Tab-separated table of C-alpha atoms in Angstrom:
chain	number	residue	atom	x	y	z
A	28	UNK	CA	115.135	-0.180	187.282
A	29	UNK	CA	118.674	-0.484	188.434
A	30	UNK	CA	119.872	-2.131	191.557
A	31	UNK	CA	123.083	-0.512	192.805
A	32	UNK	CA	122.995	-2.127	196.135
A	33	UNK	CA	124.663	-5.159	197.061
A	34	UNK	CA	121.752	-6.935	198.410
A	35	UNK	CA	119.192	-7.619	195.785
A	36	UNK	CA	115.835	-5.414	197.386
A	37	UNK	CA	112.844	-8.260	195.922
A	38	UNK	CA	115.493	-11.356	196.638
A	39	UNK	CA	115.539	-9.670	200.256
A	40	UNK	CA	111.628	-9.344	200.738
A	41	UNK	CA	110.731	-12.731	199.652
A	42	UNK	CA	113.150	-13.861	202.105
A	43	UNK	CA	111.834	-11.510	204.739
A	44	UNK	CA	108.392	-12.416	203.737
A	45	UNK	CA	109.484	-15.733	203.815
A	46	UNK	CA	111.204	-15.430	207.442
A	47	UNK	CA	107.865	-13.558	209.344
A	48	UNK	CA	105.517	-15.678	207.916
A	49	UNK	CA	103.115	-17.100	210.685
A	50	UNK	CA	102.704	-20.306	208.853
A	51	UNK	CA	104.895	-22.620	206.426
A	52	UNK	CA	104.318	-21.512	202.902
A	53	UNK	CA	105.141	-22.863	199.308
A	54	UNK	CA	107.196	-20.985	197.572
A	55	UNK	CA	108.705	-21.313	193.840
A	56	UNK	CA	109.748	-18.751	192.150
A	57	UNK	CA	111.600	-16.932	189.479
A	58	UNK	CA	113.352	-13.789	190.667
A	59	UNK	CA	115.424	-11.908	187.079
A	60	UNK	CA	117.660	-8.799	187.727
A	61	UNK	CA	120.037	-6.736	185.572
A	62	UNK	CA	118.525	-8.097	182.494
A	63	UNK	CA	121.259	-11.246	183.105
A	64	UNK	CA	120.946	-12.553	186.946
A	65	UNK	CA	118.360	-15.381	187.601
A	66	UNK	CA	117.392	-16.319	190.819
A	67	UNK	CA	115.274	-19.667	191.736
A	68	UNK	CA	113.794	-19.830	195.561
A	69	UNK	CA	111.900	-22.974	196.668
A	70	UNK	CA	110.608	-23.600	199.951
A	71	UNK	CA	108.382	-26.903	201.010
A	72	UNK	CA	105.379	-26.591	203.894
A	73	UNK	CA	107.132	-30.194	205.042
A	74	UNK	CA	109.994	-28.681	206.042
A	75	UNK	CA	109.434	-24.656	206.731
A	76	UNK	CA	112.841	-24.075	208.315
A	77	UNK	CA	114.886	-24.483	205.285
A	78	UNK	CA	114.527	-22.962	201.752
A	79	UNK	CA	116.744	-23.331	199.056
A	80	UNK	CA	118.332	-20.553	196.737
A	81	UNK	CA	119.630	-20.945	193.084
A	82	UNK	CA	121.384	-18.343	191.470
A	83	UNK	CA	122.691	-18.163	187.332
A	84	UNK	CA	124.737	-15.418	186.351
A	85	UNK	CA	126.640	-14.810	183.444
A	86	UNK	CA	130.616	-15.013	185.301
A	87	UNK	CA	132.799	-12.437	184.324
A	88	UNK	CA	135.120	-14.613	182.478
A	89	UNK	CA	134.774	-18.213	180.646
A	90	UNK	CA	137.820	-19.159	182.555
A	91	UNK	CA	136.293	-18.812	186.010
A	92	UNK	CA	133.907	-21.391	185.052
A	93	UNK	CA	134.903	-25.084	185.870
A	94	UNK	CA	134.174	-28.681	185.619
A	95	UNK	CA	132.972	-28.760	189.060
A	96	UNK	CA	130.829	-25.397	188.966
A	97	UNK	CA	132.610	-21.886	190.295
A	98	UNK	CA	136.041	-21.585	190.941
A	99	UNK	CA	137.612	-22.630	194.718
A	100	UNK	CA	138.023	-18.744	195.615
A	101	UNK	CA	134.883	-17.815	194.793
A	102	UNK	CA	133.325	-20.914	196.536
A	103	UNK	CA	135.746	-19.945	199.631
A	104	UNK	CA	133.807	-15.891	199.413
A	105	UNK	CA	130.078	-17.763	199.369
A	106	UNK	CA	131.133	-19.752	202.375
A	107	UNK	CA	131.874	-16.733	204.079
A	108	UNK	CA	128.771	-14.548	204.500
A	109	UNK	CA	126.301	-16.245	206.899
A	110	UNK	CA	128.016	-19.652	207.492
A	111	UNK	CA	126.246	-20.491	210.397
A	112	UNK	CA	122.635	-19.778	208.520
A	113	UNK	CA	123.733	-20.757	204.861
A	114	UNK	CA	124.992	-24.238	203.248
A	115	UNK	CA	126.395	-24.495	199.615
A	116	UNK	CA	124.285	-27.549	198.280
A	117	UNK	CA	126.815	-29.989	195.636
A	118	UNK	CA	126.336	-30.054	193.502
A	119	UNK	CA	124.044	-27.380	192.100
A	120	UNK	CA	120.663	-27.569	190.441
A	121	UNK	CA	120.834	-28.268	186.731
A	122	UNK	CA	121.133	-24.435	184.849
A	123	UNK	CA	122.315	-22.535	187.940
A	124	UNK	CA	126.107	-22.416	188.889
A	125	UNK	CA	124.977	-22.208	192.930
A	126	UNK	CA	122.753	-23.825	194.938
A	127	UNK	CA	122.071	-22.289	198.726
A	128	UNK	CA	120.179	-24.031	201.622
A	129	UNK	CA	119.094	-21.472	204.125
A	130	UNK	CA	118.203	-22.277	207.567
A	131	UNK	CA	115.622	-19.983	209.193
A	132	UNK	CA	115.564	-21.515	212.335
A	133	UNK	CA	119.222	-20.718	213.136
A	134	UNK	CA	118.566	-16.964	212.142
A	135	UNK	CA	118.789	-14.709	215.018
A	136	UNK	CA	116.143	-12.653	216.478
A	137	UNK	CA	115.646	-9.156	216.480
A	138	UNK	CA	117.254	-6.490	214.739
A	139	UNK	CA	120.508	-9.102	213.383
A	140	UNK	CA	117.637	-11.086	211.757
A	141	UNK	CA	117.624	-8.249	208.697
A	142	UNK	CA	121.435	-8.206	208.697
A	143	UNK	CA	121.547	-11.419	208.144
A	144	UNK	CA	118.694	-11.683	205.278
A	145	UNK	CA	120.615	-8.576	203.856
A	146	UNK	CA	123.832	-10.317	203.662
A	147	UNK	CA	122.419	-13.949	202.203
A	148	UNK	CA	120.714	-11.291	199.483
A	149	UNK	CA	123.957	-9.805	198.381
A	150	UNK	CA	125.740	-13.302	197.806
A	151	UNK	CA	125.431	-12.642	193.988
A	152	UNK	CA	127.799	-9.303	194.444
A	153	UNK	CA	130.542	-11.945	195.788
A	154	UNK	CA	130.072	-14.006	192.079
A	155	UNK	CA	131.094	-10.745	190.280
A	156	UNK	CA	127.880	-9.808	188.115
A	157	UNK	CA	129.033	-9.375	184.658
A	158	UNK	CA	126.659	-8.010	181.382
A	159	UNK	CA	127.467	-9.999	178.267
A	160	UNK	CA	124.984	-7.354	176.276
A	161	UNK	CA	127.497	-4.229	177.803
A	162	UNK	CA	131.347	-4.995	177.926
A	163	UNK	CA	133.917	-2.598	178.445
A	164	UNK	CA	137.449	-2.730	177.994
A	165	UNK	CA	140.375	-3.565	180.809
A	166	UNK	CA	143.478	-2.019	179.673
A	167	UNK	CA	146.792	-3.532	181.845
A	168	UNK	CA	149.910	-0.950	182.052
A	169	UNK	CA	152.721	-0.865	183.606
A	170	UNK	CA	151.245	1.637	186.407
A	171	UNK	CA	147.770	1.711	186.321
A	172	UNK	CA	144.586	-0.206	184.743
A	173	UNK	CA	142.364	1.287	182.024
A	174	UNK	CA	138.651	0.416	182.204
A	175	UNK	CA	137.015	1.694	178.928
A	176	UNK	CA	133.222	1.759	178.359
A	177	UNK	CA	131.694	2.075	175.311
A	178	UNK	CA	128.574	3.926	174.886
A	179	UNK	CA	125.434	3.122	173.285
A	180	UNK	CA	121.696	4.534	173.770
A	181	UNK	CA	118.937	4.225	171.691
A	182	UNK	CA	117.615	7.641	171.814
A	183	UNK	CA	119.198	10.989	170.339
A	184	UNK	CA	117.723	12.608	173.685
A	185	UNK	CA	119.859	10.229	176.356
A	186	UNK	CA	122.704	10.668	174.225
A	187	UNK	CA	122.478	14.682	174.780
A	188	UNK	CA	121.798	13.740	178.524
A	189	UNK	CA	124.693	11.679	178.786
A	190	UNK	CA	127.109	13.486	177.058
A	191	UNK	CA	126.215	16.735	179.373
A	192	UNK	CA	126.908	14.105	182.458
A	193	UNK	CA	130.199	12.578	181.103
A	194	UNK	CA	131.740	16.176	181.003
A	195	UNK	CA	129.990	17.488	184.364
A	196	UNK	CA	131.635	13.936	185.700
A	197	UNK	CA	134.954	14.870	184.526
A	198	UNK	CA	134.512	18.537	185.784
A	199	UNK	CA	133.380	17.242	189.600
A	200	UNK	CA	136.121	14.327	189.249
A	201	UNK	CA	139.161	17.403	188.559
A	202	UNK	CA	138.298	18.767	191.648
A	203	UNK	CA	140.221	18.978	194.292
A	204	UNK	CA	137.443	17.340	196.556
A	205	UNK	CA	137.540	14.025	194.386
A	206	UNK	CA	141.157	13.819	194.325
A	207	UNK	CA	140.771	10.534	195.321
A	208	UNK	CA	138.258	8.501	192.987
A	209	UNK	CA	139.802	7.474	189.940
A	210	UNK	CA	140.162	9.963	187.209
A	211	UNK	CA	137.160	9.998	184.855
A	212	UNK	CA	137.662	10.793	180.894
A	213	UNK	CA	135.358	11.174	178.105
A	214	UNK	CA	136.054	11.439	174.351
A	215	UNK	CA	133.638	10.912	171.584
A	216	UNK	CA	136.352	8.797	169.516
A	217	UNK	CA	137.864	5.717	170.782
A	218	UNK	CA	140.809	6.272	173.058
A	219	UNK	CA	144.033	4.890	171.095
A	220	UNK	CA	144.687	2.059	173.496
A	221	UNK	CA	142.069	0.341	171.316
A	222	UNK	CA	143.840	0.508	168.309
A	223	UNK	CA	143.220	-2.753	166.293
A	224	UNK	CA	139.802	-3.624	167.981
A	225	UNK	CA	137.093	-4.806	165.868
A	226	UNK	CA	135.220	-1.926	164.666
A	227	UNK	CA	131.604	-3.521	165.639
A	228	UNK	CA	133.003	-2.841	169.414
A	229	UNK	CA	133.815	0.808	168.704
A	230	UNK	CA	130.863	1.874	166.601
A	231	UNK	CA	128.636	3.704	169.759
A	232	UNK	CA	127.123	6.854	169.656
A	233	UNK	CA	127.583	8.680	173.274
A	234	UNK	CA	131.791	8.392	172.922
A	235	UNK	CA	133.775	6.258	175.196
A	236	UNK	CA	134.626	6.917	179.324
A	237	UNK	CA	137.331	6.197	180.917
A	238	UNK	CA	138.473	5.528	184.621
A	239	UNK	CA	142.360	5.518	185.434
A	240	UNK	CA	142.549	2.814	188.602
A	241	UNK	CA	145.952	3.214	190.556
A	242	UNK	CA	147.301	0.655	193.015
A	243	UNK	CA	145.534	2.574	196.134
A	244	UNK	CA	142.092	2.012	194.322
A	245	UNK	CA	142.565	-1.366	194.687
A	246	UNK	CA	144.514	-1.592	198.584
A	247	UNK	CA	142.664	-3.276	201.443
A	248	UNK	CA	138.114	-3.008	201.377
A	249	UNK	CA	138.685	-0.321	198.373
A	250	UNK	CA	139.161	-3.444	195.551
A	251	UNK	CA	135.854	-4.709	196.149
A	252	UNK	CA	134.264	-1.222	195.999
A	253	UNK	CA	135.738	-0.262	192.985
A	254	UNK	CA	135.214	-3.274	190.920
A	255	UNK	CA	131.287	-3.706	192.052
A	256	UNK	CA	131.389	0.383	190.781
A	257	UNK	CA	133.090	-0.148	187.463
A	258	UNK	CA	130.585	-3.282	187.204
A	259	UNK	CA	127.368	-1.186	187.886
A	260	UNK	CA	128.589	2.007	185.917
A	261	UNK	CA	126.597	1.266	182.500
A	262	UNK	CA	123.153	0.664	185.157
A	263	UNK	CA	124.427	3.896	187.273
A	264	UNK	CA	124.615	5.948	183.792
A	265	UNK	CA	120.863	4.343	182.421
A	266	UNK	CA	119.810	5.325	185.322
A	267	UNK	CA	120.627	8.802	185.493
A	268	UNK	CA	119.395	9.369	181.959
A	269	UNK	CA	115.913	8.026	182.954
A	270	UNK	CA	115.372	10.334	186.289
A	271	UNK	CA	117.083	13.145	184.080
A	272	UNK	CA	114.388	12.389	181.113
A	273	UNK	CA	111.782	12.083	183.791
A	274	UNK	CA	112.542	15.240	185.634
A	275	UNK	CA	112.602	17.667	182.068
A	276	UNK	CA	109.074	15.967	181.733
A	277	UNK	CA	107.572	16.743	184.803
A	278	UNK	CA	108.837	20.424	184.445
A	279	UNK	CA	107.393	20.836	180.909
A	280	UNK	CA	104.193	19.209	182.431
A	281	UNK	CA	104.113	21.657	185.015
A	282	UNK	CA	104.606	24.776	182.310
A	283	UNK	CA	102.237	23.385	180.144
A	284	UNK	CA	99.384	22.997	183.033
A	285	UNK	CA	100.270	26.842	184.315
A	286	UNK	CA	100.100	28.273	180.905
A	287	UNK	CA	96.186	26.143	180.252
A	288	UNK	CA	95.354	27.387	183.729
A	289	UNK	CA	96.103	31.169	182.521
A	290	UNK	CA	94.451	31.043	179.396
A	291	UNK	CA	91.295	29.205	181.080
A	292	UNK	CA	90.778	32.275	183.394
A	293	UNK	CA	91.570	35.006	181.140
A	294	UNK	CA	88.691	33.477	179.096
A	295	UNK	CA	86.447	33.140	181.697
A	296	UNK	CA	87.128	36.690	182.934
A	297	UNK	CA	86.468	37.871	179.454
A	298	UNK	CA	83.396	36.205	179.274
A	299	UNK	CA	81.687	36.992	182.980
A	300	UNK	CA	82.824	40.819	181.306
A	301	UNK	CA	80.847	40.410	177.988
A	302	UNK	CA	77.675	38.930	180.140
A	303	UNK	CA	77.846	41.754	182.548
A	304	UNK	CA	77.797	44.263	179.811
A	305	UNK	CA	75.491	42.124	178.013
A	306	UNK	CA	72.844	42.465	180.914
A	307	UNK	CA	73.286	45.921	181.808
A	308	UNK	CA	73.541	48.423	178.805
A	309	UNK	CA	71.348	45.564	176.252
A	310	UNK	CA	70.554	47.311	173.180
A	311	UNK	CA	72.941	49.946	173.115
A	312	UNK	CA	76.153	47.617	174.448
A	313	UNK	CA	75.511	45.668	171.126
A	314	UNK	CA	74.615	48.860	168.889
A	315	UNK	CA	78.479	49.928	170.396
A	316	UNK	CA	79.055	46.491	169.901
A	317	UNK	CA	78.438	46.464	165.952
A	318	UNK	CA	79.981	50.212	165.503
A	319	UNK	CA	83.089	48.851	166.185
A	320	UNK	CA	85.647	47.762	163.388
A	321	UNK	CA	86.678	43.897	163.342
A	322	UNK	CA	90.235	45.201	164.432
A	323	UNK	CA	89.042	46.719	167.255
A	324	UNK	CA	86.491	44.022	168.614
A	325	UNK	CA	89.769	42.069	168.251
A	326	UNK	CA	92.011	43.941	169.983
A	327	UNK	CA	89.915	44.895	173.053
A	328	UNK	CA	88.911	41.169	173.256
A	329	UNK	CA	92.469	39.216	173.407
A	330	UNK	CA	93.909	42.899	174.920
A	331	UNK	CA	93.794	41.924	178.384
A	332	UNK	CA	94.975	38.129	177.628
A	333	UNK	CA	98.159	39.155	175.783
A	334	UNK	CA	98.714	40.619	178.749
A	335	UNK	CA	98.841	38.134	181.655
A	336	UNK	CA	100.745	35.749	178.728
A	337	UNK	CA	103.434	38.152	178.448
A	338	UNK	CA	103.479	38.194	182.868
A	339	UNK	CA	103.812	34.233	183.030
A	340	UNK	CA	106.808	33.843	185.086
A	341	UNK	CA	107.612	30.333	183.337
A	342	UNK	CA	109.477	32.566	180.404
A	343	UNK	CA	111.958	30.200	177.698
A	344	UNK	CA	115.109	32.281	177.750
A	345	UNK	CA	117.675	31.436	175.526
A	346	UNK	CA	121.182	32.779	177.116
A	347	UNK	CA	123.488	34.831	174.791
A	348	UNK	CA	120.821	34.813	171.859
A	349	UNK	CA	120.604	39.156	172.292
A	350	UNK	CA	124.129	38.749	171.585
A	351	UNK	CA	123.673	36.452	168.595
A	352	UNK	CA	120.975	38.587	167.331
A	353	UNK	CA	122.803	42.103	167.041
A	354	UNK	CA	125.502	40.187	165.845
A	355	UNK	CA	124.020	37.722	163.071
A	356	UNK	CA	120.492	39.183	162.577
A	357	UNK	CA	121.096	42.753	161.384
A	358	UNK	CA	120.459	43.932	157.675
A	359	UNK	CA	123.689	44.660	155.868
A	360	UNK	CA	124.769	48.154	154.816
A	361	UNK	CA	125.493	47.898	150.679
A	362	UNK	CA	127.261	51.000	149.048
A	363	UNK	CA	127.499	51.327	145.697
A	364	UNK	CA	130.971	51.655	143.885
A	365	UNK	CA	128.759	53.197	140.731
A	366	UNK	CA	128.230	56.886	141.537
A	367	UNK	CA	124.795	58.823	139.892
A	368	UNK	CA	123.882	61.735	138.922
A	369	UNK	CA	120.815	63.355	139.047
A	370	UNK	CA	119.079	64.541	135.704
A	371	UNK	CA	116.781	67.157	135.812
């Protein structure tokens, strides 16, 4: 399932867990999120007060990675959320690029002791989360920056779903209400600032969206917002696709069960009738019975089920399809251009 907060939700309740416990506990263990993040928490019943974090994340560039581990700005960022409860441990564990040593005891009491567990979970938003299996393109111009995202899905049903979101995106985004945001576009072929890329990174199937970020998407607190958003979009856009999927499942669940529930009482109906007639007129219900044609047995059998079908209220209406059907569905008029003449 996605995570679109900042603060990782099961890195937060081990820590919690961790935090309340009545009595020191062991802990190592493996925490994966986004399909890329790996987190490592060990804690020692010698020394309760302190546990230690690892994190590995893929960085969003080679470049930010260094001899000596993360770069001096991004170490300057970790230092900053929770100094007085967190430590960066040099140098790191072998396979992770940080190393954290958390100090419960200094954690405030109360209601600041979630803040704070809240903000040592979202230290891996400060590291810039990037997903080597879904990149996107970062366009530089002379007045704005192009973020591109390729499309891919596995299904032909999430690429219907999606494609219906990217345009109601684009609707919502025209508005006058979302003036604001960054303007969202969609196109099914590649836009042509990506003239000359390899074609293996332009071959998708659900088109290409793109968001157009100006210099006030980027002034003051609104950088960090809009880079963690363009950085979550592909795990905001799986996500919709599943609850959509999910939702048009429950529905057609919830048809199917009405229309079993319909046909189970008009057959039970129909049979409490037949035993009632059955016990009360005997022989001469079934010599009626036999005098009947086959048509008619039919008929006055499935009569009164046809029925409450044809009242369900869950009805399939396809929009515009009377209009098709006069239109498309009619049997020509021919006309002859040989005349005849009748012989007598």
């Amino acid at each position: 399932m996605a995570c679109f907060e900042r603060a990782s939700p099961a890195l937060k309740d081990i820590l919690l867990k961790q935090y309340r416990a009545e009595k020191p506990m062991e802990i190592d263990h493996h925490l994966y999120e986004f399909g890329s993040v790996e987190y490592h928490i060990q804690s020692s019943a010698s020394d309760p007060y302190h546990t230690y974090l690892s994190i590995s994340t893929p960085l969003l560039s080679q470049g930010a990675l260094l001899s000596h581990g993360l770069s001096h700005y991004t170490i300057e960022m970790v230092k900053g959320v929770s100094s007085d409860v967190m430590e960066i441990v040099e140098p790191a564990k072998e396979g992770y690029q940080l190393t954290l040593s958390i100090n419960f005891d200094k954690i405030p009491r109360g209601k600041d002791s979630i803040k704070t567990i809240t903000e040592i979970s979202s230290v891996q938003a400060v590291i810039l989360i990037y997903h080597p299996r879904e990149p996107f393109f970062v366009i530089r111009q002379p007045q704005k920056i192009i973020a591109v995202f390729p499309m891919r899905f596995k299904e032909n049903s999430d690429v219907i779903i999606a494609t219906a979101f990217f345009q109601e995106l684009m609707d919502v985004g025209s508005s006058q209400e979302w003036a604001k945001v960054p303007p969202c576009t969609w196109s099914p072929i590649p836009p042509p600032e990506l003239r000359g890329e390899p074609f293996e990174d332009l071959s998708t199937n659900g088109g290409f969206v793109s968001f157009d970020i100006s210099s006030r998407h980027v002034e003051g607190k609104r950088l960090d917002k809009t880079v963690w958003g363009l950085l979550n979009f592909y795990a905001y856009v799986k996500y919709h696709v599943k609850c959509t999927r999910g939702f048009i499942q429950r529905r057609m669940r919830k048809r199917l069960e009405s229309l079993v529930e319909v046909l189970q009482k008009a057959s039970s109906e129909e049979k409490e009738q037949f035993e009632k007639r059955q016990d009360g007129g005997g022989f001469k219900y079934i010599r009626k019975l036999v005098s009947l044609s086959k048509s008619k047995i039919l008929k006055r059998r499935y009569g009164n089920l046809s029925r409450k079908i044809k009242r369900l209220r869950f009805r399939l209406k396809i929009h515009g399809f009377g209009r098709f059907r006069r239109r498309w569905l009619r049997f020509p008029k021919f006309s002859s251009s040989m005349g005849y003449t009748k012989l007598d």
